[in-house]
mmCIF file of C-alpha atoms in Angstrom:
data_model
loop_
_atom_site.group_PDB
_atom_site.id
_atom_site.type_symbol
_atom_site.label_atom_id
_atom_site.label_comp_id
_atom_site.label_asym_id
_atom_site.label_seq_id
_atom_site.Cartn_x
_atom_site.Cartn_y
_atom_site.Cartn_z
ATOM 1 C CA UNK A 1 -19.801 18.904 2.374
ATOM 2 C CA UNK A 2 -16.112 18.849 3.755
ATOM 3 C CA UNK A 3 -13.575 17.838 0.963
ATOM 4 C CA UNK A 4 -10.290 15.371 2.053
ATOM 5 C CA UNK A 5 -8.657 18.108 0.230
ATOM 6 C CA UNK A 6 -9.420 20.345 3.157
ATOM 7 C CA UNK A 7 -7.043 17.974 5.608
ATOM 8 C CA UNK A 8 -4.266 15.869 6.105
ATOM 9 C CA UNK A 9 -2.770 12.981 3.595
ATOM 10 C CA UNK A 10 -0.511 10.419 5.468
ATOM 11 C CA UNK A 11 1.268 9.167 2.591
ATOM 12 C CA UNK A 12 4.247 5.839 2.560
ATOM 13 C CA UNK A 13 6.757 4.777 0.569
ATOM 14 C CA UNK A 14 7.185 9.037 -0.907
ATOM 15 C CA UNK A 15 10.624 8.771 -2.039
ATOM 16 C CA UNK A 16 10.545 7.159 -5.142
ATOM 17 C CA UNK A 17 8.414 5.481 -8.244
ATOM 18 C CA UNK A 18 5.187 5.167 -7.217
ATOM 19 C CA UNK A 19 5.536 7.136 -4.735
ATOM 20 C CA UNK A 20 7.135 10.169 -5.344
ATOM 21 C CA UNK A 21 5.266 10.749 -7.978
ATOM 22 C CA UNK A 22 1.927 10.684 -6.415
ATOM 23 C CA UNK A 23 4.106 13.592 -3.617
ATOM 24 C CA UNK A 24 3.823 15.082 -6.906
ATOM 25 C CA UNK A 25 0.263 14.690 -8.299
ATOM 26 C CA UNK A 26 -0.530 15.955 -4.288
ATOM 27 C CA UNK A 27 1.340 18.865 -4.073
ATOM 28 C CA UNK A 28 1.158 20.531 -7.637
ATOM 29 C CA UNK A 29 -3.183 20.657 -7.167
ATOM 30 C CA UNK A 30 -4.265 24.517 -6.839
ATOM 31 C CA UNK A 31 -4.250 25.774 -3.201
ATOM 32 C CA UNK A 32 -8.073 25.341 -3.188
ATOM 33 C CA UNK A 33 -7.452 20.856 -3.907
ATOM 34 C CA UNK A 34 -4.108 20.748 -2.098
ATOM 35 C CA UNK A 35 -3.595 18.555 1.263
ATOM 36 C CA UNK A 36 -1.243 19.105 3.832
ATOM 37 C CA UNK A 37 1.497 16.067 3.734
ATOM 38 C CA UNK A 38 2.657 13.958 6.111
ATOM 39 C CA UNK A 39 5.906 11.863 4.304
ATOM 40 C CA UNK A 40 6.580 8.609 5.046
ATOM 41 C CA UNK A 41 9.802 7.328 4.153
ATOM 42 C CA UNK A 42 13.437 6.331 5.584
ATOM 43 C CA UNK A 43 15.062 8.803 6.150
ATOM 44 C CA UNK A 44 17.631 10.320 4.302
ATOM 45 C CA UNK A 45 18.134 12.473 0.917
ATOM 46 C CA UNK A 46 15.288 11.291 -1.182
ATOM 47 C CA UNK A 47 12.880 11.442 1.278
ATOM 48 C CA UNK A 48 14.606 15.340 2.071
ATOM 49 C CA UNK A 49 14.368 16.317 -1.323
ATOM 50 C CA UNK A 50 10.683 15.454 -2.736
ATOM 51 C CA UNK A 51 9.778 16.692 0.395
ATOM 52 C CA UNK A 52 11.311 20.682 -0.389
ATOM 53 C CA UNK A 53 10.695 19.753 -4.177
ATOM 54 C CA UNK A 54 6.295 19.778 -2.843
ATOM 55 C CA UNK A 55 7.483 22.101 -0.864
ATOM 56 C CA UNK A 56 8.436 24.531 -3.573
ATOM 57 C CA UNK A 57 4.792 23.765 -5.255
ATOM 58 C CA UNK A 58 2.809 25.336 -2.232
ATOM 59 C CA UNK A 59 2.206 22.549 0.177
ATOM 60 C CA UNK A 60 2.976 22.342 3.438
ATOM 61 C CA UNK A 61 4.546 18.894 4.219
ATOM 62 C CA UNK A 62 6.726 17.469 7.170
ATOM 63 C CA UNK A 63 9.183 14.374 6.872
ATOM 64 C CA UNK A 64 9.137 11.243 9.115
ATOM 65 C CA UNK A 65 11.373 8.691 8.806
ATOM 66 C CA UNK A 66 10.448 5.729 9.197
ATOM 67 C CA UNK A 67 11.980 1.774 8.729
ATOM 68 C CA UNK A 68 8.851 -0.026 7.404
ATOM 69 C CA UNK A 69 11.134 -2.811 8.166
ATOM 70 C CA UNK A 70 10.984 -2.189 11.665
ATOM 71 C CA UNK A 71 7.259 -1.809 13.919
ATOM 72 C CA UNK A 72 8.769 -0.277 16.491
ATOM 73 C CA UNK A 73 9.715 2.861 13.733
ATOM 74 C CA UNK A 74 6.623 2.172 12.506
ATOM 75 C CA UNK A 75 4.883 2.810 16.076
ATOM 76 C CA UNK A 76 7.076 5.874 16.592
ATOM 77 C CA UNK A 77 6.603 7.461 12.979
ATOM 78 C CA UNK A 78 2.431 7.237 14.357
ATOM 79 C CA UNK A 79 2.836 9.297 17.585
ATOM 80 C CA UNK A 80 4.866 11.762 15.049
ATOM 81 C CA UNK A 81 2.067 11.821 12.598
ATOM 82 C CA UNK A 82 -0.164 11.969 15.462
ATOM 83 C CA UNK A 83 1.716 14.589 17.629
ATOM 84 C CA UNK A 84 2.627 16.731 14.846
ATOM 85 C CA UNK A 85 -2.208 17.029 14.072
ATOM 86 C CA UNK A 86 -2.781 17.313 17.753
ATOM 87 C CA UNK A 87 -0.482 20.549 18.004
ATOM 88 C CA UNK A 88 -2.131 21.952 14.678
ATOM 89 C CA UNK A 89 1.122 22.577 12.256
ATOM 90 C CA UNK A 90 -1.194 20.410 10.143
ATOM 91 C CA UNK A 91 -4.794 20.318 9.178
ATOM 92 C CA UNK A 92 -6.658 17.378 10.396
ATOM 93 C CA UNK A 93 -6.184 14.260 8.804
ATOM 94 C CA UNK A 94 -8.908 13.266 6.037
ATOM 95 C CA UNK A 95 -6.428 10.376 3.907
ATOM 96 C CA UNK A 96 -4.525 7.690 4.341
ATOM 97 C CA UNK A 97 -2.481 6.003 1.855
ATOM 98 C CA UNK A 98 -0.772 2.653 1.851
ATOM 99 C CA UNK A 99 1.833 2.533 -1.297
ATOM 100 C CA UNK A 100 5.069 1.828 -0.163
ATOM 101 C CA UNK A 101 6.171 -2.111 -1.575
ATOM 102 C CA UNK A 102 7.671 -4.330 -1.433
ATOM 103 C CA UNK A 103 9.707 -7.239 -2.529
ATOM 104 C CA UNK A 104 12.950 -9.410 -2.167
ATOM 105 C CA UNK A 105 14.789 -12.182 -4.140
ATOM 106 C CA UNK A 106 14.595 -14.639 -1.165
ATOM 107 C CA UNK A 107 12.401 -14.840 1.582
ATOM 108 C CA UNK A 108 14.257 -16.604 3.648
ATOM 109 C CA UNK A 109 15.116 -12.823 4.476
ATOM 110 C CA UNK A 110 12.942 -11.845 8.639
ATOM 111 C CA UNK A 111 12.050 -8.785 8.849
ATOM 112 C CA UNK A 112 14.690 -6.918 12.105
ATOM 113 C CA UNK A 113 11.152 -7.933 14.564
ATOM 114 C CA UNK A 114 11.344 -11.520 12.445
ATOM 115 C CA UNK A 115 9.002 -12.197 10.158
ATOM 116 C CA UNK A 116 9.406 -12.689 6.305
ATOM 117 C CA UNK A 117 10.191 -9.093 5.193
ATOM 118 C CA UNK A 118 7.691 -8.691 2.276
ATOM 119 C CA UNK A 119 4.884 -9.370 4.429
ATOM 120 C CA UNK A 120 6.359 -7.120 6.815
ATOM 121 C CA UNK A 121 6.684 -4.173 5.076
ATOM 122 C CA UNK A 122 3.661 -4.421 2.320
ATOM 123 C CA UNK A 123 0.996 -6.171 5.192
ATOM 124 C CA UNK A 124 2.608 -5.823 8.515
ATOM 125 C CA UNK A 125 3.720 -2.287 8.572
ATOM 126 C CA UNK A 126 0.512 0.122 7.098
ATOM 127 C CA UNK A 127 -1.897 -2.399 10.021
ATOM 128 C CA UNK A 128 -0.076 -1.647 12.803
ATOM 129 C CA UNK A 129 -0.065 1.991 11.291
ATOM 130 C CA UNK A 130 -3.718 2.702 10.487
ATOM 131 C CA UNK A 131 -5.058 1.181 13.606
ATOM 132 C CA UNK A 132 -2.335 3.526 15.685
ATOM 133 C CA UNK A 133 -3.837 6.409 13.300
ATOM 134 C CA UNK A 134 -6.917 4.977 13.731
ATOM 135 C CA UNK A 135 -8.844 7.200 15.534
ATOM 136 C CA UNK A 136 -7.410 10.591 14.863
ATOM 137 C CA UNK A 137 -9.169 10.427 10.983
ATOM 138 C CA UNK A 138 -11.449 13.513 10.601
ATOM 139 C CA UNK A 139 -14.882 12.649 8.585
ATOM 140 C CA UNK A 140 -14.695 12.614 5.900
ATOM 141 C CA UNK A 141 -11.481 10.198 5.356
ATOM 142 C CA UNK A 142 -9.902 8.212 3.191
ATOM 143 C CA UNK A 143 -8.229 5.308 3.910
ATOM 144 C CA UNK A 144 -6.486 3.660 0.266
ATOM 145 C CA UNK A 145 -4.427 0.211 -0.397
ATOM 146 C CA UNK A 146 -2.558 -0.387 -2.646
ATOM 147 C CA UNK A 147 -3.755 -3.751 -4.174
ATOM 148 C CA UNK A 148 -2.207 -5.906 -7.544
ATOM 149 C CA UNK A 149 -4.201 -8.413 -9.544
ATOM 150 C CA UNK A 150 -1.448 -11.105 -8.459
ATOM 151 C CA UNK A 151 -3.534 -11.946 -5.869
ATOM 152 C CA UNK A 152 -5.060 -13.866 -9.342
ATOM 153 C CA UNK A 153 -2.651 -13.747 -11.761
ATOM 154 C CA UNK A 154 -4.166 -11.572 -14.721
ATOM 155 C CA UNK A 155 -2.448 -12.140 -18.245
ATOM 156 C CA UNK A 156 0.447 -9.726 -17.323
ATOM 157 C CA UNK A 157 1.476 -11.617 -14.233
ATOM 158 C CA UNK A 158 1.562 -14.358 -16.159
ATOM 159 C CA UNK A 159 3.820 -13.487 -19.114
ATOM 160 C CA UNK A 160 5.777 -12.087 -16.439
ATOM 161 C CA UNK A 161 5.958 -15.906 -14.771
ATOM 162 C CA UNK A 162 4.157 -13.990 -11.510
ATOM 163 C CA UNK A 163 2.387 -16.687 -9.446
ATOM 164 C CA UNK A 164 -0.879 -15.924 -8.065
ATOM 165 C CA UNK A 165 -2.005 -16.037 -4.310
ATOM 166 C CA UNK A 166 -1.552 -19.097 -2.282
ATOM 167 C CA UNK A 167 -2.893 -18.396 0.615
ATOM 168 C CA UNK A 168 -2.579 -20.287 4.391
ATOM 169 C CA UNK A 169 -3.137 -18.767 8.122
ATOM 170 C CA UNK A 170 -1.333 -15.494 8.029
ATOM 171 C CA UNK A 171 1.162 -17.437 11.395
ATOM 172 C CA UNK A 172 2.290 -18.723 9.150
ATOM 173 C CA UNK A 173 3.112 -16.209 6.253
ATOM 174 C CA UNK A 174 4.277 -13.975 8.616
ATOM 175 C CA UNK A 175 7.671 -16.901 8.718
ATOM 176 C CA UNK A 176 10.796 -16.641 7.343
ATOM 177 C CA UNK A 177 10.808 -19.603 3.837
ATOM 178 C CA UNK A 178 12.485 -22.524 5.795
ATOM 179 C CA UNK A 179 16.133 -22.586 6.070
ATOM 180 C CA UNK A 180 15.723 -25.973 4.669
ATOM 181 C CA UNK A 181 14.285 -25.295 1.391
ATOM 182 C CA UNK A 182 15.965 -23.537 -1.062
ATOM 183 C CA UNK A 183 15.365 -19.498 -2.949
ATOM 184 C CA UNK A 184 13.231 -18.962 -5.738
ATOM 185 C CA UNK A 185 11.722 -16.767 -8.024
ATOM 186 C CA UNK A 186 8.841 -18.166 -7.815
ATOM 187 C CA UNK A 187 8.309 -18.654 -3.432
ATOM 188 C CA UNK A 188 9.060 -14.771 -4.001
ATOM 189 C CA UNK A 189 6.260 -12.924 -6.649
ATOM 190 C CA UNK A 190 4.500 -15.336 -4.589
ATOM 191 C CA UNK A 191 4.862 -14.364 -0.784
ATOM 192 C CA UNK A 192 4.601 -10.550 -2.579
ATOM 193 C CA UNK A 193 0.787 -12.190 -4.198
ATOM 194 C CA UNK A 194 -0.035 -13.346 -0.516
ATOM 195 C CA UNK A 195 0.610 -9.964 0.868
ATOM 196 C CA UNK A 196 -1.382 -8.408 -1.516
ATOM 197 C CA UNK A 197 -3.910 -10.379 -0.928
ATOM 198 C CA UNK A 198 -3.901 -10.041 2.732
ATOM 199 C CA UNK A 199 -4.673 -5.892 2.493
ATOM 200 C CA UNK A 200 -7.204 -6.961 0.445
ATOM 201 C CA UNK A 201 -8.235 -9.527 3.468
ATOM 202 C CA UNK A 202 -7.842 -6.642 5.576
ATOM 203 C CA UNK A 203 -9.789 -3.544 3.939
ATOM 204 C CA UNK A 204 -12.848 -5.130 4.277
ATOM 205 C CA UNK A 205 -12.198 -5.995 7.784
ATOM 206 C CA UNK A 206 -10.724 -3.086 8.420
ATOM 207 C CA UNK A 207 -14.138 -0.931 6.632
ATOM 208 C CA UNK A 208 -16.111 -3.263 9.397
ATOM 209 C CA UNK A 209 -14.106 -2.572 12.486
ATOM 210 C CA UNK A 210 -13.460 2.196 11.025
ATOM 211 C CA UNK A 211 -15.370 4.978 12.648
ATOM 212 C CA UNK A 212 -18.010 6.332 10.765
ATOM 213 C CA UNK A 213 -17.119 8.671 7.577
ATOM 214 C CA UNK A 214 -13.401 6.424 7.105
ATOM 215 C CA UNK A 215 -14.096 5.373 3.592
ATOM 216 C CA UNK A 216 -11.270 2.189 2.485
ATOM 217 C CA UNK A 217 -10.362 2.128 -0.739
ATOM 218 C CA UNK A 218 -7.434 -0.550 -3.048
ATOM 219 C CA UNK A 219 -6.480 1.410 -5.202
ATOM 220 C CA UNK A 220 -4.242 -0.793 -8.078
ATOM 221 C CA UNK A 221 -2.339 1.021 -10.713
ATOM 222 C CA UNK A 222 -1.948 -1.312 -12.887
ATOM 223 C CA UNK A 223 1.433 -3.230 -13.906
ATOM 224 C CA UNK A 224 4.096 -1.125 -13.488
ATOM 225 C CA UNK A 225 6.893 -3.886 -15.686
ATOM 226 C CA UNK A 226 9.899 -1.391 -15.300
ATOM 227 C CA UNK A 227 9.345 0.135 -11.759
ATOM 228 C CA UNK A 228 11.645 -1.240 -8.912
ATOM 229 C CA UNK A 229 9.146 -4.249 -7.486
ATOM 230 C CA UNK A 230 11.155 -5.673 -10.981
ATOM 231 C CA UNK A 231 14.202 -6.349 -9.651
ATOM 232 C CA UNK A 232 13.736 -9.740 -7.966
ATOM 233 C CA UNK A 233 13.121 -11.121 -11.666
ATOM 234 C CA UNK A 234 16.477 -10.503 -13.024
ATOM 235 C CA UNK A 235 18.254 -7.476 -15.197
ATOM 236 C CA UNK A 236 16.407 -9.579 -18.227
ATOM 237 C CA UNK A 237 13.350 -8.776 -18.129
ATOM 238 C CA UNK A 238 13.630 -5.797 -16.071
ATOM 239 C CA UNK A 239 14.678 -4.225 -19.197
ATOM 240 C CA UNK A 240 11.654 -5.889 -21.403
ATOM 241 C CA UNK A 241 9.693 -4.147 -18.448
ATOM 242 C CA UNK A 242 11.530 -1.326 -19.378
ATOM 243 C CA UNK A 243 10.513 -1.262 -23.469
ATOM 244 C CA UNK A 244 6.684 -2.400 -22.352
ATOM 245 C CA UNK A 245 6.434 0.651 -20.443
ATOM 246 C CA UNK A 246 6.846 3.031 -22.765
ATOM 247 C CA UNK A 247 3.541 1.363 -24.464
ATOM 248 C CA UNK A 248 1.557 3.440 -24.592
ATOM 249 C CA UNK A 249 -1.598 2.421 -21.802
ATOM 250 C CA UNK A 250 0.440 0.571 -20.578
ATOM 251 C CA UNK A 251 0.665 2.213 -16.083
ATOM 252 C CA UNK A 252 4.066 3.695 -15.465
ATOM 253 C CA UNK A 253 4.585 5.293 -12.276
ATOM 254 C CA UNK A 254 4.349 9.237 -14.691
ATOM 255 C CA UNK A 255 0.774 7.909 -15.265
ATOM 256 C CA UNK A 256 -0.250 6.052 -11.984
ATOM 257 C CA UNK A 257 0.363 8.601 -9.356
ATOM 258 C CA UNK A 258 -1.944 11.404 -10.440
ATOM 259 C CA UNK A 259 -4.286 8.368 -10.487
ATOM 260 C CA UNK A 260 -3.387 7.122 -6.659
ATOM 261 C CA UNK A 261 -4.132 11.350 -6.039
ATOM 262 C CA UNK A 262 -7.450 11.352 -7.235
ATOM 263 C CA UNK A 263 -8.411 8.557 -5.408
ATOM 264 C CA UNK A 264 -6.821 9.324 -2.074
ATOM 265 C CA UNK A 265 -8.613 12.835 -2.707
ATOM 266 C CA UNK A 266 -11.619 13.203 -5.492
ATOM 267 C CA UNK A 267 -14.810 13.768 -4.353
ATOM 268 C CA UNK A 268 -15.545 11.644 -7.447
ATOM 269 C CA UNK A 269 -14.329 8.461 -4.962
ATOM 270 C CA UNK A 270 -16.691 9.409 -2.336
ATOM 271 C CA UNK A 271 -18.921 7.084 -2.855
ATOM 272 C CA UNK A 272 -16.551 4.285 -2.480
ATOM 273 C CA UNK A 273 -16.029 2.430 0.382
ATOM 274 C CA UNK A 274 -15.797 -2.135 1.654
ATOM 275 C CA UNK A 275 -12.430 -2.014 -0.192
ATOM 276 C CA UNK A 276 -13.767 -1.446 -2.975
ATOM 277 C CA UNK A 277 -10.998 -2.182 -6.065
ATOM 278 C CA UNK A 278 -10.477 0.638 -7.938
ATOM 279 C CA UNK A 279 -7.754 -1.119 -11.770
ATOM 280 C CA UNK A 280 -7.154 2.577 -13.047
ATOM 281 C CA UNK A 281 -9.608 5.032 -13.218
ATOM 282 C CA UNK A 282 -12.257 2.929 -12.878
ATOM 283 C CA UNK A 283 -13.707 -0.258 -10.094
ATOM 284 C CA UNK A 284 -14.046 -3.816 -10.923
ATOM 285 C CA UNK A 285 -14.954 -6.525 -9.140
ATOM 286 C CA UNK A 286 -12.870 -8.376 -7.325
ATOM 287 C CA UNK A 287 -12.998 -12.694 -8.198
ATOM 288 C CA UNK A 288 -14.612 -14.349 -5.523
ATOM 289 C CA UNK A 289 -10.794 -15.301 -3.551
ATOM 290 C CA UNK A 290 -10.986 -11.655 -2.128
ATOM 291 C CA UNK A 291 -13.794 -11.419 -0.451
ATOM 292 C CA UNK A 292 -14.018 -13.898 2.655
ATOM 293 C CA UNK A 293 -15.316 -12.902 6.233
ATOM 294 C CA UNK A 294 -14.414 -16.219 7.727
ATOM 295 C CA UNK A 295 -10.138 -15.549 6.678
ATOM 296 C CA UNK A 296 -10.821 -12.114 7.578
ATOM 297 C CA UNK A 297 -11.235 -12.387 10.230
ATOM 298 C CA UNK A 298 -8.533 -14.734 11.482
ATOM 299 C CA UNK A 299 -6.465 -12.174 9.801
ATOM 300 C CA UNK A 300 -7.695 -9.497 11.890
ATOM 301 C CA UNK A 301 -6.928 -10.985 14.735
ATOM 302 C CA UNK A 302 -4.010 -13.826 13.526
ATOM 303 C CA UNK A 303 -2.263 -9.334 12.488
ATOM 304 C CA UNK A 304 -3.417 -8.597 16.490
ATOM 305 C CA UNK A 305 -0.838 -11.399 18.038
ATOM 306 C CA UNK A 306 1.758 -10.341 14.928
ATOM 307 C CA UNK A 307 1.892 -6.633 16.309
ATOM 308 C CA UNK A 308 1.956 -7.375 19.709
ATOM 309 C CA UNK A 309 4.936 -10.202 20.167
ATOM 310 C CA UNK A 310 6.756 -7.309 18.453
ATOM 311 C CA UNK A 311 7.028 -5.329 20.911
#
């Protein structure tokens, strides 16, 4: 059977944190297990440097500059990836890792397309990118989405006051907070949790519609309290997070990057599909709220409306 590593991996958000660690883990594999890399991230020195480091390790790498908050940029990035694939500059596309994500301190903030910024970057950008590239995969292939247990609030998220998802119609989730409503950290983290639940619903519906041999997986790296995602909690809790991150067993980009690279490439995970949920290196059942065919179908429909409106 053809291995995933015989092709190309496209990864978003490669310049810092988990994405940078994953890029390094992919590039540092033995030559026979090393994919070509398409790195989609904000253009600038950080993207140039991470690509150069991956090339120095022996990987074939192309940077694709893209501001994921701008759907026009995302469409252009997908087109650039298609052109590289069609020209044979890289091997066939066998994995897409939707790693990039953010939280914002103020959910009044809108993307250039007018959507709440967390939902725009974490969910809509990846739905646009994957949709544009779905016909470009060469089976066997994998789509790996970055999930989070914030959708139901486990013990660590409770300690850090990260609220669970509060699901509403996706058209409503895509709207920035009304100007008359105050800004709170709870709103910020609820928007993050909602975006992660959206990715889980999307994973299930995407699998129903994906070409044969393209498997969809959701990866939860574990709570990484010292990363940039925690900035909405303020500097004091960020400092606590960095201390907690040093405890053995607590997730960090250095620990989780190789796990994400493994999910994208290794034969161990070849059986996973249907939005299977992997926490670190173990498959887990999700809570009942995370599986809802009616919500999933509605999300797919609403996503098409939102993406079309931004053209």
